[in-house]
Amino acid sequence: MEKESHLWATCSAACPVHTDTREYVRRISMGDYEGALDVLLEVNPFPSVCGRICHHPCESQCRRQVIDAPVGLRLLKRFVVENTREYRVQRRRDTRKQPPKGKKVAVIGSGPSGLTAARDLALLGYQVTVFEKDSVLGGMLAHAIPRYRLPMDALQEDIDDILAVGIEARLNCEVGKDVLFESVKKEYDAVLIAVGLAESHSLPIPGIGSKGVLLGIPFLWDVANGERPFLGDRVMVIGGGNVAVDVARAAKRLGPSTVMMACLESREEMPAWKWEIEEAEEEGISIMNSWGPKAVLERDGKTTGIEFKRCVRVFDENKRFNPQYDEMETTAVEADSVILTIGQKANLDFLKGTPVTVDRGRLICDRDSCTATERGVFTCGEVMTGPGSAIQAIATGHDAARAIHHFLETGETLKLPQVSVETIGELPAQTAARARRFDRVEVNLVEASARIRDFSPIEPGYTEAQALAEARRCLACATGAVLDSGAQCAGCLTCVRVCPFGVATVERTAVMPAQQCQTCGLCAAECPAAGIALARFATNKMKENLEGFLKDCSPGAMKRPLVVSYCCMYEATTREYLREQSQREIEATGILRVMVPCVGRLSAIDLVSPFELGADRVAIIACREHGCMYTGAEELLERRIQMVRRFLDEVGVGGASLQFYRTETSAEASWPRFWQDSKRVLGELSAA
Amino acid sequence: MIVADPKPFQQIRGFLEDYRKILVLGCGTCVTVCLAGGEAQAELLASGLRISFSKDGKEATVLEDTVQRQCDEEFVLPVLERVKREGIDAVVTLACGVGVNFLSDRIGAIPVFPGVNTTFYGGNVEPGLWSEMCAGCGDCITHLTGGICPIARCSKHLLNGPCGGSEKGMCEVDPQNTECVWQLIYERMKLLGRLHEMQNLIPTKDWRPAMDGGVRRSVREHIFRLQYKSGAGA
Ligand SMILES: Cc1cc2nc3c(=O)[nH]c(=O)nc-3n(C[C@H](O)[C@H](O)[C@H](O)COP(=O)(O)OP(=O)(O)OC[C@H]3O[C@@H](n4cnc5c(N)ncnc54)[C@H](O)[C@@H]3O)c2cc1C
Ligand code: SF4
Ligand code: SF4
């Protein structure tokens, strides 16, 4: 691989665990789904979970959005895990652990943060025990996130992986009740508190004790465990965040005719994701914005409704949560049940009477070192950070594992270094304006009326064709054209002249600023000094690659004519042709496929050298008509082919041996036909 | 800069019948810029030769290399050493004629063949198009012609034009592509407010500094044959 820019792609920088997005997407587009899974698992033990429910900060920061829409990274991730199951099971067996360190670590809580830390520490050779008060591992992933968004088997895949590294899980074992914190502390060399925020806040208003008032998290917990709490026919959910939306949508699936939400915030201010709100509304959930609960109405101890007062402002001048009400404007709504989902808190009762300090319900800790106030006691996840996302919790799990490892090795506290990553920044508007637009591959959710019948998953994953189509949309940011330091760049300006995006410039020698380069490779193909290469997906080593493919083929066994076929890999809808061929397959078919991300980046020498290596014919298969990602590539390639044909005529090979085809409908449907055609024409020629 | 065009492949191929180990040598300066003889072109020619040799059943090795300039000793020395070390028996250079000479003067009993036809001193008037602009005559007269050279750009090298073949601004020799330079000079002198000067005849040109006075040399005394470099100063 050529040297890459030191700049981070914005997607990876935005991901709390810095997933190498470009690389896994590249591997998908090359049909290497297993390799893509390797990239994911490198930093994230929960790829199946994240493929379903990650709030995908990567997509929010994807540079493609200034062109059209961000790359569908979450669904690509899901595609990878759903298509590598066997490999993943086999991979588990090959996990390498460091030799036992002879030290023990206790992890309290089996949410994503705790399990991440447990896995890291087990891999480092520590003996790890996870204490979980529930009967199932996974924390909120197992108990709160409704199954229609995160099916249990997706979570289970990740957990099986994690447990496979050798972690003892003590289920139904609540620290503070089934075992005391102090005794855990005594038995283990380090203790990690990863208990999350398992309790919901309540409200000090009249009627709150009436029968029919429920709390959000316990409600979801019960539903996840197959229980069906009494809701009646009209349900009011209080809160405007994502958890509230989950509560309302889960309630809707239990059969009441009316589910409503009410929150202090205006529609624009609601903290829930926009798409979550829209999906809830599609399911028939109505939202009352800018209302604050005043009293729960009750009759004979049973909830009958709720009274609201107008909320005129949620945040004060300093953007602090400080709601103001107009007590004169009120409204009352009938309801059989009210579910409060207005925030979460930790249950830290198990620390009472221990030296670990808890202040007003909060664990006192230092986020930079993941430590609590007591030596040897660490923390991570939401109990440390407050409410967040699964992937943030995972990131803190990694941090905690590093801190604990350091402590157990040196006896000292590790201040986690503040890594500041330099990103490539936004795609400049003038470059974006010249880029071709390609619609994001969207999947259709199940119809709302069918969705609300039960807890079945509502979102289909990508098919292989969809995943391949979406993967090609990635701009492979910051992996574009680089001038080789040893190149004889004469500042000839050819790169400047052919670059479709106005990116390349010459400052004595060629400069292709990473911020703008679209990685089309056209400059590299035309550089007369053969001095430009792409950092990823380079084609400048084409001849060596071809030699590699052919070196073990026996010339006698090779089926003639031998066709070297350069194909636009972006047209593949399955990985059948993306996969590397065996020598035997090449021999038996006389076809050597070379997948190229846009055949427009093939230089003249790439088109000629196959003949040198023994090919009888070179068949270029481009994308479909007007299908090219890159402005200008088609014209440049056409001209180059004309030039090379003239040269081949001169050399004596015959220009007709260089053939050009355009994909029709799909690779699978048309390429075999082209290969046959390519062979046939050659036969006729040589016969003549 | 110097502009060149690739020689016909078969002509180059014809040079090489008697050789077994051939080096194709690109040049990183003018011929790279005019897309005739840089590294990419050297690779292409070398590949073409290998294909042609193997088709004809001729056993020969074709190597390729490119240096920054073939008209400076320091840049060509490593190539000369390589030629000796590797037993190369012929060189095809894609540099302009200067490179062919420069190598031939230094390489000993190894033939050097031209891979391009050196054509003119010109400018890149638009992407993919170079046009002749100077003839290297040794006695520049463009101060008289508004900065436009009639020697290089007039098909008949007239010093006092135009001739009767100037039609609608184009030259009768190639009315499709070539502008009449005397029309250009006229327009330019007008723009500069110097049209009246065109009433003066340009006197007969001194051609001695051109090819007539023998082989031309340029000397810069301030760094020419420094004594301390030759060891004479010590
Ligand atoms: C309804 C809901 C929806 C969400 N949706 C998303 C989403 O779509 N995308 C996203 O990225 N994030 C989502 N999140 C957030 C995500 O689930 C959390 O960020 C994450 O689970 C926090 O992980 P954690 O490890 O800190 O703790 P948790 O997941 O809270 O796990 C803590 C675990 O500790 C156990 N525990 C607590 N006390 C004890 C004790 N004394 N002894 C033993 N065990 C104990 C608990 O039983 C629990 O299993 C959602 C959260 C909720 C509540
Ligand atoms: S285009 Fe690709 S590399 Fe660039 S930000 Fe989006 S996903 Fe990341
Ligand atoms: S031609 Fe393509 S690869 Fe080269 S600088 Fe421009 S965008 Fe980048």
PDB file of C-alpha atoms in Angstrom, chain B residues 13-167:
ATOM      1  CA  ARG B  13      12.154  -2.090 -34.029  1.00  0.00           C
ATOM      2  CA  GLY B  14      14.247  -2.082 -37.193  1.00  0.00           C
ATOM      3  CA  PHE B  15      17.219  -0.550 -35.356  1.00  0.00           C
ATOM      4  CA  LEU B  16      17.404  -3.406 -32.927  1.00  0.00           C
ATOM      5  CA  GLU B  17      17.661  -6.601 -34.911  1.00  0.00           C
ATOM      6  CA  ASP B  18      21.252  -7.280 -33.868  1.00  0.00           C
ATOM      7  CA  TYR B  19      20.975  -6.603 -30.167  1.00  0.00           C
ATOM      8  CA  ARG B  20      20.227  -8.816 -27.189  1.00  0.00           C
ATOM      9  CA  LYS B  21      20.048  -6.497 -24.218  1.00  0.00           C
ATOM     10  CA  ILE B  22      18.386  -3.209 -24.863  1.00  0.00           C
ATOM     11  CA  LEU B  23      17.759  -0.284 -22.590  1.00  0.00           C
ATOM     12  CA  VAL B  24      14.859   2.053 -23.295  1.00  0.00           C
ATOM     13  CA  LEU B  25      15.730   5.332 -21.643  1.00  0.00           C
ATOM     14  CA  GLY B  26      13.122   8.000 -20.934  1.00  0.00           C
ATOM     15  CA  CYS B  27      13.921  11.607 -20.150  1.00  0.00           C
ATOM     16  CA  GLY B  28      12.182  13.479 -17.366  1.00  0.00           C
ATOM     17  CA  THR B  29      12.135  16.963 -18.792  1.00  0.00           C
ATOM     18  CA  CYS B  30      10.896  18.337 -22.154  1.00  0.00           C
ATOM     19  CA  VAL B  31       9.795  15.027 -23.658  1.00  0.00           C
ATOM     20  CA  THR B  32       7.910  14.144 -20.495  1.00  0.00           C
ATOM     21  CA  VAL B  33       6.033  17.412 -20.714  1.00  0.00           C
ATOM     22  CA  CYS B  34       5.129  16.888 -24.375  1.00  0.00           C
ATOM     23  CA  LEU B  35       4.062  13.287 -23.610  1.00  0.00           C
ATOM     24  CA  ALA B  36       6.569  11.759 -25.993  1.00  0.00           C
ATOM     25  CA  GLY B  37       9.368  10.294 -23.910  1.00  0.00           C
ATOM     26  CA  GLY B  38       8.762  10.241 -20.168  1.00  0.00           C
ATOM     27  CA  GLU B  39       8.725   7.215 -17.925  1.00  0.00           C
ATOM     28  CA  ALA B  40       5.244   6.121 -19.001  1.00  0.00           C
ATOM     29  CA  GLN B  41       6.223   6.277 -22.659  1.00  0.00           C
ATOM     30  CA  ALA B  42       9.431   4.360 -21.944  1.00  0.00           C
ATOM     31  CA  GLU B  43       7.416   1.616 -20.250  1.00  0.00           C
ATOM     32  CA  LEU B  44       5.049   1.463 -23.177  1.00  0.00           C
ATOM     33  CA  LEU B  45       7.762   1.269 -25.800  1.00  0.00           C
ATOM     34  CA  ALA B  46       9.686  -1.323 -23.825  1.00  0.00           C
ATOM     35  CA  SER B  47       6.566  -3.420 -23.457  1.00  0.00           C
ATOM     36  CA  GLY B  48       5.822  -3.092 -27.169  1.00  0.00           C
ATOM     37  CA  LEU B  49       9.353  -4.202 -28.024  1.00  0.00           C
ATOM     38  CA  ARG B  50       9.139  -7.218 -25.768  1.00  0.00           C
ATOM     39  CA  ILE B  51       5.875  -8.232 -27.370  1.00  0.00           C
ATOM     40  CA  SER B  52       7.263  -7.740 -30.853  1.00  0.00           C
ATOM     41  CA  PHE B  53      10.456  -9.679 -30.098  1.00  0.00           C
ATOM     42  CA  SER B  54       8.577 -12.560 -28.642  1.00  0.00           C
ATOM     43  CA  LYS B  55       6.194 -12.635 -31.618  1.00  0.00           C
ATOM     44  CA  ASP B  56       9.173 -12.798 -33.941  1.00  0.00           C
ATOM     45  CA  GLY B  57      10.908 -15.412 -31.820  1.00  0.00           C
ATOM     46  CA  LYS B  58      13.764 -13.038 -31.158  1.00  0.00           C
ATOM     47  CA  GLU B  59      15.487 -13.527 -27.832  1.00  0.00           C
ATOM     48  CA  ALA B  60      16.294 -10.201 -26.267  1.00  0.00           C
ATOM     49  CA  THR B  61      15.941  -8.482 -22.942  1.00  0.00           C
ATOM     50  CA  VAL B  62      14.399  -5.035 -22.845  1.00  0.00           C
ATOM     51  CA  LEU B  63      15.073  -2.910 -19.805  1.00  0.00           C
ATOM     52  CA  GLU B  64      13.678   0.504 -19.015  1.00  0.00           C
ATOM     53  CA  ASP B  65      14.848   3.514 -17.074  1.00  0.00           C
ATOM     54  CA  THR B  66      14.238   7.249 -16.943  1.00  0.00           C
ATOM     55  CA  VAL B  67      16.486  10.062 -15.826  1.00  0.00           C
ATOM     56  CA  GLN B  68      15.655  13.639 -15.021  1.00  0.00           C
ATOM     57  CA  ARG B  69      17.596  15.080 -17.982  1.00  0.00           C
ATOM     58  CA  GLN B  70      19.760  13.348 -20.522  1.00  0.00           C
ATOM     59  CA  CYS B  71      21.634  16.545 -21.298  1.00  0.00           C
ATOM     60  CA  ASP B  72      23.577  16.734 -18.031  1.00  0.00           C
ATOM     61  CA  GLU B  73      26.502  14.573 -17.094  1.00  0.00           C
ATOM     62  CA  GLU B  74      25.495  14.004 -13.498  1.00  0.00           C
ATOM     63  CA  PHE B  75      22.132  12.618 -14.553  1.00  0.00           C
ATOM     64  CA  VAL B  76      23.446  10.307 -17.248  1.00  0.00           C
ATOM     65  CA  LEU B  77      26.471   8.911 -15.390  1.00  0.00           C
ATOM     66  CA  PRO B  78      24.465   6.342 -13.433  1.00  0.00           C
ATOM     67  CA  VAL B  79      22.947   5.145 -16.695  1.00  0.00           C
ATOM     68  CA  LEU B  80      26.356   4.773 -18.278  1.00  0.00           C
ATOM     69  CA  GLU B  81      27.475   2.739 -15.294  1.00  0.00           C
ATOM     70  CA  ARG B  82      24.379   0.597 -15.514  1.00  0.00           C
ATOM     71  CA  VAL B  83      24.951  -0.039 -19.194  1.00  0.00           C
ATOM     72  CA  LYS B  84      28.440  -1.273 -18.434  1.00  0.00           C
ATOM     73  CA  ARG B  85      27.494  -3.248 -15.349  1.00  0.00           C
ATOM     74  CA  GLU B  86      24.579  -5.053 -16.930  1.00  0.00           C
ATOM     75  CA  GLY B  87      26.146  -5.641 -20.298  1.00  0.00           C
ATOM     76  CA  ILE B  88      23.530  -3.650 -22.179  1.00  0.00           C
ATOM     77  CA  ASP B  89      24.342  -3.704 -25.882  1.00  0.00           C
ATOM     78  CA  ALA B  90      22.042  -0.982 -27.242  1.00  0.00           C
ATOM     79  CA  VAL B  91      20.172   2.027 -25.943  1.00  0.00           C
ATOM     80  CA  VAL B  92      17.005   3.571 -27.336  1.00  0.00           C
ATOM     81  CA  THR B  93      16.626   7.020 -25.889  1.00  0.00           C
ATOM     82  CA  LEU B  94      13.361   8.883 -25.816  1.00  0.00           C
ATOM     83  CA  ALA B  95      15.118  12.165 -25.126  1.00  0.00           C
ATOM     84  CA  CYS B  96      15.390  14.803 -27.833  1.00  0.00           C
ATOM     85  CA  GLY B  97      18.330  14.667 -30.206  1.00  0.00           C
ATOM     86  CA  VAL B  98      20.452  16.285 -27.537  1.00  0.00           C
ATOM     87  CA  GLY B  99      20.101  13.198 -25.400  1.00  0.00           C
ATOM     88  CA  VAL B 100      21.049  10.929 -28.287  1.00  0.00           C
ATOM     89  CA  ASN B 101      24.238  12.916 -28.840  1.00  0.00           C
ATOM     90  CA  PHE B 102      25.027  13.394 -25.213  1.00  0.00           C
ATOM     91  CA  LEU B 103      24.882   9.684 -24.559  1.00  0.00           C
ATOM     92  CA  SER B 104      26.688   8.727 -27.735  1.00  0.00           C
ATOM     93  CA  ASP B 105      29.574  10.997 -26.799  1.00  0.00           C
ATOM     94  CA  ARG B 106      30.021   9.176 -23.521  1.00  0.00           C
ATOM     95  CA  ILE B 107      28.890   5.610 -23.856  1.00  0.00           C
ATOM     96  CA  GLY B 108      31.756   4.018 -25.741  1.00  0.00           C
ATOM     97  CA  ALA B 109      31.151   1.187 -28.156  1.00  0.00           C
ATOM     98  CA  ILE B 110      27.418   0.894 -27.522  1.00  0.00           C
ATOM     99  CA  PRO B 111      24.969   2.244 -30.108  1.00  0.00           C
ATOM    100  CA  VAL B 112      22.382   4.811 -29.057  1.00  0.00           C
ATOM    101  CA  PHE B 113      19.234   5.011 -31.161  1.00  0.00           C
ATOM    102  CA  PRO B 114      16.676   7.796 -31.240  1.00  0.00           C
ATOM    103  CA  GLY B 115      13.188   6.850 -30.082  1.00  0.00           C
ATOM    104  CA  VAL B 116      11.645  10.196 -30.978  1.00  0.00           C
ATOM    105  CA  ASN B 117      11.835  12.738 -33.739  1.00  0.00           C
ATOM    106  CA  THR B 118      12.855  16.036 -32.242  1.00  0.00           C
ATOM    107  CA  THR B 119      10.735  18.599 -33.980  1.00  0.00           C
ATOM    108  CA  PHE B 120      10.899  22.148 -32.662  1.00  0.00           C
ATOM    109  CA  TYR B 121      11.036  24.632 -29.831  1.00  0.00           C
ATOM    110  CA  GLY B 122       7.477  25.286 -29.004  1.00  0.00           C
ATOM    111  CA  GLY B 123       4.771  26.082 -26.532  1.00  0.00           C
ATOM    112  CA  ASN B 124       1.809  24.120 -25.287  1.00  0.00           C
ATOM    113  CA  VAL B 125      -0.924  26.266 -26.804  1.00  0.00           C
ATOM    114  CA  GLU B 126      -3.726  24.089 -25.486  1.00  0.00           C
ATOM    115  CA  PRO B 127      -3.871  20.707 -23.759  1.00  0.00           C
ATOM    116  CA  GLY B 128      -2.549  18.167 -26.238  1.00  0.00           C
ATOM    117  CA  LEU B 129      -1.276  20.730 -28.770  1.00  0.00           C
ATOM    118  CA  TRP B 130       2.237  22.120 -29.124  1.00  0.00           C
ATOM    119  CA  SER B 131       3.206  24.737 -31.655  1.00  0.00           C
ATOM    120  CA  GLU B 132       6.554  25.974 -32.942  1.00  0.00           C
ATOM    121  CA  MET B 133       7.546  29.418 -31.673  1.00  0.00           C
ATOM    122  CA  CYS B 134      11.293  29.835 -31.899  1.00  0.00           C
ATOM    123  CA  ALA B 135      13.913  28.681 -34.371  1.00  0.00           C
ATOM    124  CA  GLY B 136      16.967  29.177 -32.176  1.00  0.00           C
ATOM    125  CA  CYS B 137      18.519  31.468 -34.771  1.00  0.00           C
ATOM    126  CA  GLY B 138      20.997  32.993 -32.357  1.00  0.00           C
ATOM    127  CA  ASP B 139      20.141  36.627 -33.071  1.00  0.00           C
ATOM    128  CA  CYS B 140      16.681  37.360 -31.831  1.00  0.00           C
ATOM    129  CA  ILE B 141      14.755  39.991 -33.754  1.00  0.00           C
ATOM    130  CA  THR B 142      11.390  39.757 -32.023  1.00  0.00           C
ATOM    131  CA  HIS B 143      11.884  43.280 -30.592  1.00  0.00           C
ATOM    132  CA  LEU B 144      11.104  44.420 -34.125  1.00  0.00           C
ATOM    133  CA  THR B 145       8.012  42.283 -34.545  1.00  0.00           C
ATOM    134  CA  GLY B 146       6.013  42.826 -31.418  1.00  0.00           C
ATOM    135  CA  GLY B 147       7.448  39.740 -29.769  1.00  0.00           C
ATOM    136  CA  ILE B 148       6.238  37.359 -32.444  1.00  0.00           C
ATOM    137  CA  CYS B 149       8.826  35.381 -34.398  1.00  0.00           C
ATOM    138  CA  PRO B 150       8.456  35.415 -38.185  1.00  0.00           C
ATOM    139  CA  ILE B 151      11.370  33.050 -38.642  1.00  0.00           C
ATOM    140  CA  ALA B 152       9.807  30.252 -36.651  1.00  0.00           C
ATOM    141  CA  ARG B 153       6.186  30.966 -37.391  1.00  0.00           C
ATOM    142  CA  CYS B 154       6.174  32.130 -41.017  1.00  0.00           C
ATOM    143  CA  SER B 155       6.107  29.149 -43.340  1.00  0.00           C
ATOM    144  CA  LYS B 156       8.499  31.030 -45.618  1.00  0.00           C
ATOM    145  CA  HIS B 157      10.581  32.599 -42.820  1.00  0.00           C
ATOM    146  CA  LEU B 158       9.948  36.039 -44.350  1.00  0.00           C
ATOM    147  CA  LEU B 159      11.468  38.984 -42.551  1.00  0.00           C
ATOM    148  CA  ASN B 160       9.117  41.425 -44.241  1.00  0.00           C
ATOM    149  CA  GLY B 161       5.707  39.947 -44.743  1.00  0.00           C
ATOM    150  CA  PRO B 162       3.071  39.041 -45.390  1.00  0.00           C
ATOM    151  CA  CYS B 163       3.335  37.393 -48.747  1.00  0.00           C
ATOM    152  CA  GLY B 164       0.476  37.101 -51.197  1.00  0.00           C
ATOM    153  CA  GLY B 165      -0.583  33.817 -49.635  1.00  0.00           C
ATOM    154  CA  SER B 166      -2.029  35.413 -46.523  1.00  0.00           C
ATOM    155  CA  GLU B 167      -5.749  34.947 -46.677  1.00  0.00           C
TER     156      GLU B 167
END
